[in-house]
CSV table of C-alpha atoms in Angstrom, one decimal:
chain,number,residue,atom,x,y,z
A,134,MET,CA,96.0,97.8,88.1
A,135,SER,CA,96.3,98.6,92.0
A,136,PHE,CA,94.3,101.3,93.4
A,137,PRO,CA,97.1,103.9,94.2
A,138,LEU,CA,98.2,103.7,90.7
A,139,ARG,CA,95.0,104.2,89.1
A,140,GLU,CA,94.3,107.0,91.4
A,141,LEU,CA,97.5,108.6,90.5
A,142,LEU,CA,96.6,108.1,86.4
A,143,ASP,CA,93.2,109.6,87.0
A,144,LEU,CA,95.1,113.0,88.6
A,145,LEU,CA,96.7,113.0,85.3
A,146,ASP,CA,94.0,112.4,83.0
A,147,LEU,CA,92.6,116.2,83.3
A,148,GLU,CA,89.4,117.5,82.7
A,149,PRO,CA,89.6,119.7,79.3
A,150,LEU,CA,87.1,122.7,80.3
A,151,GLU,CA,87.7,124.8,77.2
A,152,VAL,CA,90.3,125.0,73.9
A,153,ASN,CA,93.6,125.1,75.7
A,154,ILE,CA,92.3,124.9,79.4
A,155,TYR,CA,92.1,122.1,81.5
A,156,ARG,CA,91.2,121.2,85.3
A,157,GLY,CA,93.0,118.8,87.8
A,158,ARG,CA,91.8,117.1,91.1
A,159,ASN,CA,94.6,116.7,93.8
A,160,ARG,CA,96.0,114.4,96.1
A,161,ASP,CA,96.8,114.5,99.3
A,162,ILE,CA,100.2,112.9,100.3
A,163,GLY,CA,100.7,114.7,104.2
A,164,THR,CA,102.6,117.9,103.1
A,165,GLY,CA,99.3,120.3,104.2
A,166,ARG,CA,99.6,121.7,100.5
A,167,VAL,CA,99.3,120.3,96.9
A,168,PHE,CA,102.6,118.3,96.6
A,169,GLY,CA,104.8,119.9,93.8
A,170,GLY,CA,105.3,116.6,91.4
A,171,GLN,CA,101.9,116.7,91.1
A,172,VAL,CA,101.3,120.4,89.7
A,173,LEU,CA,104.5,119.9,87.5
A,174,ALA,CA,103.5,116.7,86.1
A,175,GLN,CA,99.6,118.4,85.3
A,176,ALA,CA,101.2,121.0,83.8
A,177,LEU,CA,103.5,118.9,81.6
A,178,VAL,CA,100.2,116.5,80.6
A,179,ALA,CA,97.8,119.9,79.7
A,180,ALA,CA,100.9,121.1,77.5
A,181,ARG,CA,101.2,117.9,75.5
A,182,ARG,CA,97.7,117.7,74.5
A,183,THR,CA,98.0,121.2,72.9
A,184,VAL,CA,101.1,119.5,70.6
A,185,ASP,CA,99.0,118.2,67.7
A,186,VAL,CA,102.5,116.5,66.2
A,187,PRO,CA,104.4,113.1,67.5
A,188,ARG,CA,107.0,115.2,69.9
A,189,GLU,CA,107.8,114.6,73.5
A,190,ALA,CA,109.1,116.6,76.0
A,191,HIS,CA,112.8,117.0,76.1
A,192,SER,CA,113.2,120.1,78.8
A,193,LEU,CA,110.7,121.5,81.4
A,194,HIS,CA,111.3,124.8,83.5
A,195,GLY,CA,108.5,125.5,86.5
A,196,TYR,CA,108.4,128.1,89.0
A,197,PHE,CA,106.0,127.4,92.1
A,198,ILE,CA,104.7,130.7,92.8
A,199,LEU,CA,102.3,129.9,95.9
A,200,PRO,CA,101.1,127.4,97.8
A,201,GLY,CA,98.3,124.8,96.6
A,202,ASP,CA,95.1,124.4,98.3
A,203,LEU,CA,94.2,120.8,98.3
A,204,ALA,CA,90.5,121.4,98.7
A,205,ALA,CA,90.4,123.4,95.1
A,206,PRO,CA,90.8,121.8,91.4
A,207,ILE,CA,93.6,123.5,89.7
A,208,VAL,CA,92.9,125.1,86.4
A,209,TYR,CA,95.5,125.1,83.5
A,210,PHE,CA,95.9,127.8,80.7
A,211,VAL,CA,98.0,126.5,77.8
A,212,ASP,CA,99.9,129.5,75.8
A,213,ARG,CA,100.9,127.6,72.5
A,214,LEU,CA,104.0,130.0,72.0
A,215,ARG,CA,105.6,128.2,69.1
A,216,ASP,CA,105.2,125.4,66.6
A,217,GLY,CA,108.2,124.9,64.2
A,218,ALA,CA,109.6,122.4,62.4
A,219,SER,CA,111.4,120.2,64.7
A,220,PHE,CA,110.2,122.2,67.8
A,221,SER,CA,106.9,123.1,70.2
A,222,THR,CA,107.2,125.4,73.0
A,223,ARG,CA,104.4,125.6,75.6
A,224,GLN,CA,103.4,128.1,78.6
A,225,VAL,CA,101.2,126.4,81.2
A,226,THR,CA,99.9,128.7,83.8
A,227,ALA,CA,97.7,126.8,87.0
A,228,ILE,CA,95.6,128.5,88.6
A,229,GLN,CA,93.7,128.4,92.0
A,230,HIS,CA,91.4,131.1,93.7
A,231,GLY,CA,91.7,133.3,90.6
A,232,ARG,CA,95.4,133.2,91.1
A,233,ALA,CA,98.8,132.0,89.3
A,234,ILE,CA,100.5,129.0,91.5
A,235,PHE,CA,102.6,127.9,89.2
A,236,SER,CA,103.9,128.4,86.0
A,237,LEU,CA,106.0,125.9,83.3
A,238,LEU,CA,107.7,126.6,80.2
A,239,ALA,CA,107.8,123.2,78.4
A,240,SER,CA,109.3,122.4,74.9
A,241,PHE,CA,108.8,119.7,72.8
A,242,HIS,CA,111.4,117.7,70.7
A,243,VAL,CA,110.6,115.1,67.2
A,244,ALA,CA,112.8,112.6,67.6
A,245,GLU,CA,116.5,112.5,65.8
A,246,ARG,CA,119.4,110.8,65.9
A,247,GLY,CA,122.6,112.7,67.1
A,248,PHE,CA,125.6,112.4,69.4
A,249,GLU,CA,125.5,110.2,72.2
A,250,HIS,CA,127.8,110.1,75.4
A,251,GLN,CA,126.8,110.4,79.3
A,252,THR,CA,128.2,110.0,82.9
A,253,PRO,CA,128.7,106.6,84.4
A,254,MET,CA,126.0,105.0,86.9
A,255,PRO,CA,126.7,105.0,90.3
A,256,ASP,CA,127.7,101.8,91.8
A,257,VAL,CA,125.3,101.0,94.5
A,258,PRO,CA,123.4,97.9,95.2
A,259,PRO,CA,120.3,96.6,93.4
A,260,PRO,CA,116.5,97.1,94.5
A,261,GLU,CA,115.8,94.1,95.5
A,262,GLN,CA,118.3,94.1,98.3
A,263,LEU,CA,116.8,97.3,99.7
A,264,VAL,CA,113.8,97.6,101.7
A,265,ASN,CA,110.6,99.6,100.3
A,266,GLU,CA,110.5,103.5,101.7
A,267,LEU,CA,106.9,102.7,103.1
A,268,GLU,CA,107.5,99.4,105.1
A,269,LEU,CA,110.2,101.8,106.9
A,270,ILE,CA,107.8,104.4,107.5
A,271,ARG,CA,104.6,101.8,108.5
A,272,GLY,CA,107.4,100.1,111.1
A,273,MET,CA,108.0,103.8,113.1
A,274,ALA,CA,104.2,104.5,112.8
A,275,ASP,CA,104.2,105.1,116.3
A,276,ARG,CA,106.5,108.1,115.8
A,277,ILE,CA,104.2,110.5,113.5
A,278,PRO,CA,101.8,112.6,114.7
A,279,GLU,CA,98.2,110.9,115.0
A,280,SER,CA,97.1,113.6,112.6
A,281,LEU,CA,99.4,112.8,109.6
A,282,ARG,CA,99.8,109.2,110.7
A,283,ARG,CA,97.1,107.9,108.1
A,284,VAL,CA,98.2,110.2,105.1
A,285,VAL,CA,101.7,109.3,105.6
A,286,THR,CA,101.4,105.8,105.7
A,287,GLN,CA,98.5,105.0,102.9
A,288,ASP,CA,99.4,102.8,99.9
A,289,ARG,CA,101.6,104.5,97.1
A,290,PRO,CA,101.6,104.5,93.6
A,291,ILE,CA,105.3,104.5,93.6
A,292,ASP,CA,107.8,102.3,94.9
A,293,PHE,CA,110.7,104.0,96.7
A,294,ARG,CA,113.6,102.1,97.8
A,295,PRO,CA,116.1,104.1,99.1
A,296,VAL,CA,120.1,102.8,99.5
A,297,ALA,CA,120.8,104.4,102.9
A,298,PRO,CA,117.5,105.5,104.5
A,299,ILE,CA,117.1,108.4,106.6
A,300,ASP,CA,115.4,108.7,109.8
A,301,PRO,CA,112.9,111.4,109.1
A,302,PHE,CA,112.9,112.6,112.8
A,303,HIS,CA,116.0,112.9,113.8
A,304,PRO,CA,118.3,112.4,111.0
A,305,GLU,CA,122.5,112.1,111.0
A,306,LYS,CA,124.3,115.1,109.5
A,307,ARG,CA,126.1,113.4,106.1
A,308,ASP,CA,127.0,114.1,102.7
A,309,PRO,CA,124.5,115.6,100.8
A,310,VAL,CA,124.3,112.8,98.7
A,311,ARG,CA,121.4,110.4,98.3
A,312,HIS,CA,120.5,107.2,96.1
A,313,LEU,CA,117.1,105.3,96.0
A,314,TRP,CA,115.5,103.3,93.1
A,315,LEU,CA,111.7,104.1,92.1
A,316,ARG,CA,109.2,102.3,89.7
A,317,ALA,CA,105.7,102.6,89.0
A,318,ILE,CA,103.5,99.5,91.5
A,319,ASP,CA,102.4,98.1,88.2
A,320,ARG,CA,102.7,97.9,84.8
A,321,LEU,CA,101.5,101.2,82.9
A,322,PRO,CA,100.2,102.1,79.8
A,323,ASP,CA,103.3,102.1,76.9
A,324,ASP,CA,101.8,105.9,75.8
A,325,PRO,CA,105.3,108.0,76.3
A,326,LEU,CA,103.7,110.9,77.9
A,327,ILE,CA,102.3,108.6,80.8
A,328,HIS,CA,105.9,107.5,81.9
A,329,GLN,CA,107.4,111.1,81.4
A,330,ALA,CA,103.9,112.4,83.4
A,331,VAL,CA,105.1,109.1,86.2
A,332,LEU,CA,108.6,110.5,86.4
A,333,ALA,CA,108.1,114.4,86.3
A,334,TYR,CA,105.5,113.6,89.6
A,335,ALA,CA,108.4,111.6,91.4
A,336,SER,CA,111.1,113.5,90.9
A,337,ASP,CA,110.2,115.9,93.3
A,338,TYR,CA,110.0,113.3,95.6
A,339,GLY,CA,112.6,114.1,98.6
A,340,LEU,CA,114.9,115.9,95.8
A,341,LEU,CA,115.1,119.5,98.4
A,342,GLY,CA,115.5,117.3,101.4
A,343,THR,CA,119.0,116.3,99.9
A,344,ALA,CA,120.5,120.4,100.9
A,345,LEU,CA,119.3,119.4,104.6
A,346,LEU,CA,121.4,116.3,104.6
A,347,PRO,CA,124.8,118.5,105.8
A,348,HIS,CA,122.9,120.0,108.5
A,349,GLY,CA,120.9,117.0,109.9
A,350,VAL,CA,117.8,118.7,109.9
A,351,ALA,CA,114.6,116.9,109.4
A,352,PRO,CA,112.2,118.4,106.2
A,353,ARG,CA,109.1,118.5,108.8
A,354,SER,CA,111.3,120.2,111.7
A,355,PRO,CA,109.1,123.2,113.2
A,356,SER,CA,112.9,124.7,112.9
A,357,ILE,CA,112.9,125.6,108.7
A,358,GLN,CA,110.6,126.6,106.7
A,359,LEU,CA,110.6,124.4,103.8
A,360,ALA,CA,109.1,125.3,100.1
A,361,THR,CA,110.4,124.0,96.2
A,362,LEU,CA,111.1,127.5,94.6
A,363,ASP,CA,111.6,126.4,90.8
A,364,HIS,CA,111.8,122.9,89.3
A,365,ALA,CA,114.0,121.8,86.2
A,366,PHE,CA,113.4,118.8,84.2
A,367,TRP,CA,115.2,117.2,81.3
A,368,ALA,CA,114.3,113.8,79.3
A,369,HIS,CA,117.5,112.4,77.4
A,370,ARG,CA,116.0,109.0,76.0
A,371,PRO,CA,113.0,107.0,76.3
A,372,PHE,CA,112.4,105.3,79.5
A,373,ARG,CA,109.1,102.8,81.3
A,374,ALA,CA,108.5,104.4,84.5
A,375,ASP,CA,107.3,101.0,85.3
A,376,GLU,CA,111.0,99.5,84.8
A,377,TRP,CA,113.5,99.9,87.9
A,378,LEU,CA,115.1,103.0,87.5
A,379,LEU,CA,117.7,104.8,89.9
A,380,TYR,CA,117.7,108.5,91.2
A,381,THR,CA,120.6,109.7,92.6
A,382,GLN,CA,121.0,113.2,94.2
A,383,ASP,CA,123.3,115.7,95.2
A,384,SER,CA,123.4,119.2,96.8
A,385,PRO,CA,126.3,120.9,95.5
A,386,SER,CA,125.5,124.2,98.2
A,387,SER,CA,122.8,125.9,100.0
A,388,GLY,CA,123.4,129.7,101.2
A,389,GLY,CA,121.0,132.7,101.2
A,390,ALA,CA,118.2,131.0,102.9
A,391,ARG,CA,118.0,128.8,99.7
A,392,GLY,CA,119.1,124.7,98.7
A,393,PHE,CA,119.7,124.0,95.6
A,394,SER,CA,119.6,120.2,94.6
A,395,ARG,CA,120.3,118.1,91.6
A,396,GLY,CA,119.8,114.8,90.3
A,397,SER,CA,120.4,112.3,87.4
A,398,ILE,CA,117.8,109.1,86.4
A,399,PHE,CA,119.5,105.9,85.1
A,400,THR,CA,117.9,102.7,83.7
A,401,ARG,CA,118.9,99.0,85.6
A,402,GLU,CA,121.4,99.0,82.8
A,403,GLY,CA,122.9,102.1,83.4
A,404,VAL,CA,121.3,104.6,80.9
A,405,LEU,CA,121.2,107.6,81.6
A,406,VAL,CA,117.2,109.2,81.1
A,407,ALA,CA,116.9,112.1,82.7
A,408,SER,CA,118.3,115.1,84.9
A,409,VAL,CA,116.8,117.2,87.5
A,410,ALA,CA,117.1,120.4,89.2
A,411,GLN,CA,115.6,122.2,92.1
A,412,GLU,CA,116.0,125.0,94.0
A,413,GLY,CA,114.2,125.7,97.4
A,414,LEU,CA,113.7,128.0,100.5
A,415,ILE,CA,115.2,126.6,103.3
A,416,ARG,CA,114.9,129.3,106.0
A,417,GLN,CA,115.7,128.8,109.8
A,418,ARG,CA,112.8,129.9,111.8
A,419,ARG,CA,113.8,132.5,115.1
A,420,PRO,CA,112.7,130.9,118.3
């Protein structure tokens, strides 16, 4: 397994400290704070480790309370709220420096059969016809501030391939819709928790930025303050995060210094496996 993916799996392999208490490390991806997808994925792992029966997560609802400190580990406290006949509910609080930085409510469900329907997958080019986003970023490395260049251009554990790439420095105004393919860069273990955690990690990537597209503002622009407020993730069907998945994103609304984005994740065969929703702070800074 390649080093970047091995490093991601190590991040998700939390250290048990006590019953229902775990500790996780951080990885810098150039945001200046802990990546929200990392905290979401680690909290999911902590919650699932306290579920003693074969049930997988179907619903995650997380609130980002404070920015995460990259220099400090994160401690996850899990409350076992309920274990019913078919559902288990867990609440996870992520702590740094004695304060809560993130809160997650997660629900796990035993596998059952039921009615089936889904929306169709958009018609987009296959990933083989698209360029890896990391290659695009490395091609404009001279435009990246030197203090960020090494981190932003480092190898990634996930291959993202946007259908219509966006200039991250001078984006043009466009409709608030994005499509990108993604998959882990190497084969993952068969554990369903690993695949759910990796996809939860990836689901935070670029989602809030979709709300900026109609305004032609770069996510790193000094004219705005950008921060995720909450993130919801629903797993509908089994999937593998090491096989190509299409992540469709759109932003139906922004207002009141907040932007709302949502996403649907499909397998290559068109099966809808997960849905995502997120609201974030988009505050215009005064000159």
